[in-house]
Amino acid sequence: MRIGLWLPLVDSTGTLLNGPALAERARMIEAAGLDGVWLGDHTPIPGDVDRDLPDPLLYLAICAQATSPALELGTSIYSLPLRNKYDAAQRFYTLETIAKG
């Protein structure tokens, strides 16, 4: 069985994490012996803090740079029908170049 964790996106005050803090969380998840880091996706809705999420692929790229290739990175959902297919393809291609496999 593989166990992953939804990556926390905010600190204890509810503020979105910056790049270094996000990388540190990913390293902590890997150091705890978990198998993966996962994120969801939602089209941002201004004023709705539960759904105003940053780009999960960019966040996963930051995690990839901070952890080993053994840590699985993934999205539990990605709202592809709401996006331009060419832009989405480029984002996934970019993530693949940063985090092989």
mmCIF file of C-alpha atoms in Angstrom:
data_model
loop_
_atom_site.group_PDB
_atom_site.id
_atom_site.type_symbol
_atom_site.label_atom_id
_atom_site.label_comp_id
_atom_site.label_asym_id
_atom_site.label_seq_id
_atom_site.Cartn_x
_atom_site.Cartn_y
_atom_site.Cartn_z
ATOM 1 C CA MET A 1 0.000 0.000 0.000
ATOM 2 C CA ARG A 2 1.194 3.509 -0.834
ATOM 3 C CA ILE A 3 0.274 6.474 1.347
ATOM 4 C CA GLY A 4 0.375 10.078 0.207
ATOM 5 C CA LEU A 5 -0.674 13.329 1.771
ATOM 6 C CA TRP A 6 -2.588 16.331 0.505
ATOM 7 C CA LEU A 7 0.005 19.083 0.669
ATOM 8 C CA PRO A 8 -0.936 21.803 3.158
ATOM 9 C CA LEU A 9 -1.148 25.099 1.266
ATOM 10 C CA VAL A 10 -1.488 27.504 4.176
ATOM 11 C CA ASP A 11 0.320 28.201 7.434
ATOM 12 C CA SER A 12 -1.279 28.294 10.890
ATOM 13 C CA THR A 13 -2.675 31.784 10.223
ATOM 14 C CA GLY A 14 -4.361 30.728 6.964
ATOM 15 C CA THR A 15 -1.854 32.537 4.744
ATOM 16 C CA LEU A 16 -0.823 30.783 1.524
ATOM 17 C CA LEU A 17 2.669 29.334 1.727
ATOM 18 C CA ASN A 18 5.487 30.889 -0.285
ATOM 19 C CA GLY A 19 7.958 28.799 -2.304
ATOM 20 C CA PRO A 20 10.496 28.034 0.459
ATOM 21 C CA ALA A 21 7.756 27.128 2.952
ATOM 22 C CA LEU A 22 6.070 24.906 0.380
ATOM 23 C CA ALA A 23 9.365 23.146 -0.341
ATOM 24 C CA GLU A 24 9.919 22.598 3.378
ATOM 25 C CA ARG A 25 6.478 20.991 3.757
ATOM 26 C CA ALA A 26 7.226 18.651 0.855
ATOM 27 C CA ARG A 27 10.552 17.673 2.447
ATOM 28 C CA MET A 28 8.777 17.020 5.756
ATOM 29 C CA ILE A 29 6.278 14.732 4.035
ATOM 30 C CA GLU A 30 9.094 12.802 2.368
ATOM 31 C CA ALA A 31 11.122 12.629 5.608
ATOM 32 C CA ALA A 32 8.080 11.184 7.392
ATOM 33 C CA GLY A 33 8.294 8.216 5.026
ATOM 34 C CA LEU A 34 5.130 8.937 3.061
ATOM 35 C CA ASP A 35 5.023 7.942 -0.590
ATOM 36 C CA GLY A 36 3.501 10.983 -2.222
ATOM 37 C CA VAL A 37 2.404 14.596 -2.266
ATOM 38 C CA TRP A 38 -0.968 15.360 -3.798
ATOM 39 C CA LEU A 39 -2.884 18.508 -4.628
ATOM 40 C CA GLY A 40 -6.329 19.249 -5.930
ATOM 41 C CA ASP A 41 -7.428 21.852 -8.391
ATOM 42 C CA HIS A 42 -10.182 24.398 -8.521
ATOM 43 C CA THR A 43 -10.753 27.391 -10.707
ATOM 44 C CA PRO A 44 -10.183 30.381 -8.425
ATOM 45 C CA ILE A 45 -13.270 32.120 -7.123
ATOM 46 C CA PRO A 46 -12.316 35.544 -5.726
ATOM 47 C CA GLY A 47 -13.349 35.864 -2.102
ATOM 48 C CA ASP A 48 -13.930 32.125 -1.614
ATOM 49 C CA VAL A 49 -10.845 31.140 0.389
ATOM 50 C CA ASP A 50 -11.698 27.427 0.268
ATOM 51 C CA ARG A 51 -11.661 27.411 -3.535
ATOM 52 C CA ASP A 52 -9.147 30.130 -4.336
ATOM 53 C CA LEU A 53 -6.290 27.679 -4.916
ATOM 54 C CA PRO A 54 -2.973 28.334 -6.672
ATOM 55 C CA ASP A 55 -1.928 26.358 -9.745
ATOM 56 C CA PRO A 56 -1.286 22.793 -8.496
ATOM 57 C CA LEU A 57 1.183 21.993 -11.283
ATOM 58 C CA LEU A 58 3.426 24.901 -10.363
ATOM 59 C CA TYR A 59 3.253 23.890 -6.702
ATOM 60 C CA LEU A 60 4.174 20.300 -7.632
ATOM 61 C CA ALA A 61 7.155 21.611 -9.634
ATOM 62 C CA ILE A 62 8.381 23.387 -6.492
ATOM 63 C CA CYS A 63 7.946 20.161 -4.518
ATOM 64 C CA ALA A 64 9.866 18.214 -7.173
ATOM 65 C CA GLN A 65 12.847 20.528 -6.797
ATOM 66 C CA ALA A 66 12.846 20.078 -3.011
ATOM 67 C CA THR A 67 12.480 16.301 -2.819
ATOM 68 C CA SER A 68 13.879 13.120 -4.334
ATOM 69 C CA PRO A 69 12.489 11.550 -7.518
ATOM 70 C CA ALA A 70 11.138 8.709 -5.380
ATOM 71 C CA LEU A 71 8.391 10.935 -3.957
ATOM 72 C CA GLU A 72 5.243 10.563 -6.036
ATOM 73 C CA LEU A 73 3.656 13.835 -7.133
ATOM 74 C CA GLY A 74 0.107 14.069 -8.351
ATOM 75 C CA THR A 75 -3.186 15.834 -8.596
ATOM 76 C CA SER A 76 -6.223 14.203 -7.075
ATOM 77 C CA ILE A 77 -8.248 16.205 -9.582
ATOM 78 C CA TYR A 78 -7.371 18.573 -12.387
ATOM 79 C CA SER A 79 -10.103 20.632 -14.039
ATOM 80 C CA LEU A 80 -8.967 20.037 -17.616
ATOM 81 C CA PRO A 81 -12.296 20.872 -19.309
ATOM 82 C CA LEU A 82 -12.123 24.387 -17.849
ATOM 83 C CA ARG A 83 -8.710 25.096 -19.349
ATOM 84 C CA ASN A 84 -7.243 25.726 -22.749
ATOM 85 C CA LYS A 85 -5.980 22.309 -23.861
ATOM 86 C CA TYR A 86 -2.737 23.699 -25.302
ATOM 87 C CA ASP A 87 -1.926 25.658 -22.156
ATOM 88 C CA ALA A 88 -2.654 22.596 -20.017
ATOM 89 C CA ALA A 89 -0.468 20.415 -22.247
ATOM 90 C CA GLN A 90 2.414 22.861 -21.907
ATOM 91 C CA ARG A 91 2.016 22.962 -18.102
ATOM 92 C CA PHE A 92 2.096 19.161 -17.849
ATOM 93 C CA TYR A 93 5.051 19.000 -20.239
ATOM 94 C CA THR A 94 6.924 21.552 -18.132
ATOM 95 C CA LEU A 95 6.197 19.604 -14.944
ATOM 96 C CA GLU A 96 7.437 16.423 -16.630
ATOM 97 C CA THR A 97 10.726 18.101 -17.575
ATOM 98 C CA ILE A 98 11.218 19.186 -13.957
ATOM 99 C CA ALA A 99 9.984 15.967 -12.313
ATOM 100 C CA LYS A 100 10.806 13.091 -14.646
ATOM 101 C CA GLY A 101 8.298 10.263 -14.487
#
